[in-house]
Amino acid sequence: MMTAEKIVYDHLVKSMSVPVSFERFSKDPERFIIIERVGGSITGHIEKASFAIQSYAESMFEACELNGLVREAMTDLIQSDLVSSVDLDSDYNWTDEET
């Protein structure tokens, strides 16, 4: 069975030129993307999933640029036969003070 997580992960791996993961790396690369499922539901055999996609880079500005590419890639996800809708709920600074 193809899960929403697998669909999003495969699409971002194919679309982005940086590593993509569901969790932090043991040694983080300079630029990378983390996928986190933050909610969802199933109604009448139709799955709805909400994800937080976090972009990390060498600087805040570069993370913002990477995030713009993530937004484009996620918008393109609608081209998949397995996806019927893609919506951006919010776009905000998710600063990680520890890195």
PDB file of C-alpha atoms in Angstrom:
ATOM      1  CA  MET A   1       0.000   0.000   0.000  1.00  0.00           C
ATOM      2  CA  MET A   2       1.276   3.446  -0.929  1.00  0.00           C
ATOM      3  CA  THR A   3       1.021   5.735   2.101  1.00  0.00           C
ATOM      4  CA  ALA A   4       0.771   9.523   1.952  1.00  0.00           C
ATOM      5  CA  GLU A   5       4.180   9.678   3.625  1.00  0.00           C
ATOM      6  CA  LYS A   6       5.733   7.510   0.906  1.00  0.00           C
ATOM      7  CA  ILE A   7       4.113   9.574  -1.864  1.00  0.00           C
ATOM      8  CA  VAL A   8       5.433  12.858  -0.443  1.00  0.00           C
ATOM      9  CA  TYR A   9       8.867  11.400   0.341  1.00  0.00           C
ATOM     10  CA  ASP A  10       9.345   9.855  -3.124  1.00  0.00           C
ATOM     11  CA  HIS A  11       8.221  13.064  -4.813  1.00  0.00           C
ATOM     12  CA  LEU A  12      10.568  15.291  -2.810  1.00  0.00           C
ATOM     13  CA  VAL A  13      13.513  12.914  -3.281  1.00  0.00           C
ATOM     14  CA  LYS A  14      12.883  13.026  -7.030  1.00  0.00           C
ATOM     15  CA  SER A  15      12.270  16.795  -7.162  1.00  0.00           C
ATOM     16  CA  MET A  16      14.889  18.194  -4.797  1.00  0.00           C
ATOM     17  CA  SER A  17      18.679  18.254  -5.036  1.00  0.00           C
ATOM     18  CA  VAL A  18      19.172  17.908  -1.256  1.00  0.00           C
ATOM     19  CA  PRO A  19      18.750  14.954   1.113  1.00  0.00           C
ATOM     20  CA  VAL A  20      15.198  14.289   2.356  1.00  0.00           C
ATOM     21  CA  SER A  21      14.353  12.394   5.545  1.00  0.00           C
ATOM     22  CA  PHE A  22      11.698  11.860   8.208  1.00  0.00           C
ATOM     23  CA  GLU A  23      14.226  12.501  10.978  1.00  0.00           C
ATOM     24  CA  ARG A  24      17.475  14.345  11.563  1.00  0.00           C
ATOM     25  CA  PHE A  25      20.620  12.775  10.181  1.00  0.00           C
ATOM     26  CA  SER A  26      23.348  11.479  12.505  1.00  0.00           C
ATOM     27  CA  LYS A  27      25.547  14.114  10.848  1.00  0.00           C
ATOM     28  CA  ASP A  28      23.383  16.756   9.185  1.00  0.00           C
ATOM     29  CA  PRO A  29      24.381  17.787   5.654  1.00  0.00           C
ATOM     30  CA  GLU A  30      24.664  21.539   4.946  1.00  0.00           C
ATOM     31  CA  ARG A  31      21.227  21.539   3.292  1.00  0.00           C
ATOM     32  CA  PHE A  32      18.419  19.068   3.847  1.00  0.00           C
ATOM     33  CA  ILE A  33      14.660  18.649   4.228  1.00  0.00           C
ATOM     34  CA  ILE A  34      12.718  16.955   7.014  1.00  0.00           C
ATOM     35  CA  ILE A  35       9.182  15.639   6.460  1.00  0.00           C
ATOM     36  CA  GLU A  36       6.855  15.330   9.443  1.00  0.00           C
ATOM     37  CA  ARG A  37       3.267  14.163   9.259  1.00  0.00           C
ATOM     38  CA  VAL A  38       1.343  16.394  11.653  1.00  0.00           C
ATOM     39  CA  GLY A  39      -2.221  15.209  11.087  1.00  0.00           C
ATOM     40  CA  GLY A  40      -4.754  13.697   8.787  1.00  0.00           C
ATOM     41  CA  SER A  41      -7.928  11.693   8.475  1.00  0.00           C
ATOM     42  CA  ILE A  42      -9.657   9.067   6.351  1.00  0.00           C
ATOM     43  CA  THR A  43     -13.205   9.571   5.124  1.00  0.00           C
ATOM     44  CA  GLY A  44     -14.865   7.172   2.706  1.00  0.00           C
ATOM     45  CA  HIS A  45     -11.551   5.530   1.731  1.00  0.00           C
ATOM     46  CA  ILE A  46     -10.024   8.944   0.950  1.00  0.00           C
ATOM     47  CA  GLU A  47      -6.959   9.864   2.990  1.00  0.00           C
ATOM     48  CA  LYS A  48      -6.202  13.464   3.869  1.00  0.00           C
ATOM     49  CA  ALA A  49      -2.764  14.144   5.303  1.00  0.00           C
ATOM     50  CA  SER A  50      -1.081  17.244   6.702  1.00  0.00           C
ATOM     51  CA  PHE A  51       2.690  17.592   6.655  1.00  0.00           C
ATOM     52  CA  ALA A  52       5.257  19.991   8.031  1.00  0.00           C
ATOM     53  CA  ILE A  53       8.184  20.234   5.651  1.00  0.00           C
ATOM     54  CA  GLN A  54      11.235  21.809   7.289  1.00  0.00           C
ATOM     55  CA  SER A  55      14.071  23.271   5.209  1.00  0.00           C
ATOM     56  CA  TYR A  56      17.572  23.531   6.651  1.00  0.00           C
ATOM     57  CA  ALA A  57      20.557  25.317   5.102  1.00  0.00           C
ATOM     58  CA  GLU A  58      23.771  27.158   5.927  1.00  0.00           C
ATOM     59  CA  SER A  59      21.956  30.434   6.636  1.00  0.00           C
ATOM     60  CA  MET A  60      18.420  31.614   7.272  1.00  0.00           C
ATOM     61  CA  PHE A  61      18.327  33.211   3.816  1.00  0.00           C
ATOM     62  CA  GLU A  62      19.437  29.997   2.108  1.00  0.00           C
ATOM     63  CA  ALA A  63      16.863  28.022   4.119  1.00  0.00           C
ATOM     64  CA  CYS A  64      14.197  30.444   2.845  1.00  0.00           C
ATOM     65  CA  GLU A  65      15.382  29.900  -0.729  1.00  0.00           C
ATOM     66  CA  LEU A  66      15.292  26.130  -0.227  1.00  0.00           C
ATOM     67  CA  ASN A  67      11.810  26.442   1.249  1.00  0.00           C
ATOM     68  CA  GLY A  68      10.669  28.211  -1.932  1.00  0.00           C
ATOM     69  CA  LEU A  69      11.846  25.209  -3.956  1.00  0.00           C
ATOM     70  CA  VAL A  70      10.018  22.887  -1.555  1.00  0.00           C
ATOM     71  CA  ARG A  71       6.797  24.877  -2.056  1.00  0.00           C
ATOM     72  CA  GLU A  72       7.160  24.527  -5.834  1.00  0.00           C
ATOM     73  CA  ALA A  73       7.839  20.789  -5.551  1.00  0.00           C
ATOM     74  CA  MET A  74       4.860  20.247  -3.250  1.00  0.00           C
ATOM     75  CA  THR A  75       2.608  22.205  -5.633  1.00  0.00           C
ATOM     76  CA  ASP A  76       3.785  19.923  -8.463  1.00  0.00           C
ATOM     77  CA  LEU A  77       2.703  16.904  -6.405  1.00  0.00           C
ATOM     78  CA  ILE A  78      -0.814  17.427  -7.780  1.00  0.00           C
ATOM     79  CA  GLN A  79       0.423  15.920 -11.057  1.00  0.00           C
ATOM     80  CA  SER A  80       0.543  12.497  -9.386  1.00  0.00           C
ATOM     81  CA  ASP A  81      -2.390  10.202 -10.144  1.00  0.00           C
ATOM     82  CA  LEU A  82      -2.373   9.300  -6.432  1.00  0.00           C
ATOM     83  CA  VAL A  83      -3.019  12.889  -5.281  1.00  0.00           C
ATOM     84  CA  SER A  84      -6.270  14.807  -5.729  1.00  0.00           C
ATOM     85  CA  SER A  85      -5.457  18.052  -3.894  1.00  0.00           C
ATOM     86  CA  VAL A  86      -2.479  20.001  -2.560  1.00  0.00           C
ATOM     87  CA  ASP A  87      -2.938  23.046  -0.316  1.00  0.00           C
ATOM     88  CA  LEU A  88      -0.444  25.220   1.542  1.00  0.00           C
ATOM     89  CA  ASP A  89      -1.831  25.811   5.035  1.00  0.00           C
ATOM     90  CA  SER A  90       0.940  28.130   6.194  1.00  0.00           C
ATOM     91  CA  ASP A  91       4.504  29.104   5.486  1.00  0.00           C
ATOM     92  CA  TYR A  92       6.513  30.285   8.449  1.00  0.00           C
ATOM     93  CA  ASN A  93       9.939  30.464  10.019  1.00  0.00           C
ATOM     94  CA  TRP A  94      10.631  27.279  11.970  1.00  0.00           C
ATOM     95  CA  THR A  95      13.995  28.339  13.383  1.00  0.00           C
ATOM     96  CA  ASP A  96      15.948  25.623  15.150  1.00  0.00           C
ATOM     97  CA  GLU A  97      17.910  27.409  17.853  1.00  0.00           C
ATOM     98  CA  GLU A  98      20.081  24.329  18.529  1.00  0.00           C
ATOM     99  CA  THR A  99      21.805  24.280  15.131  1.00  0.00           C
TER     100      THR A  99
END
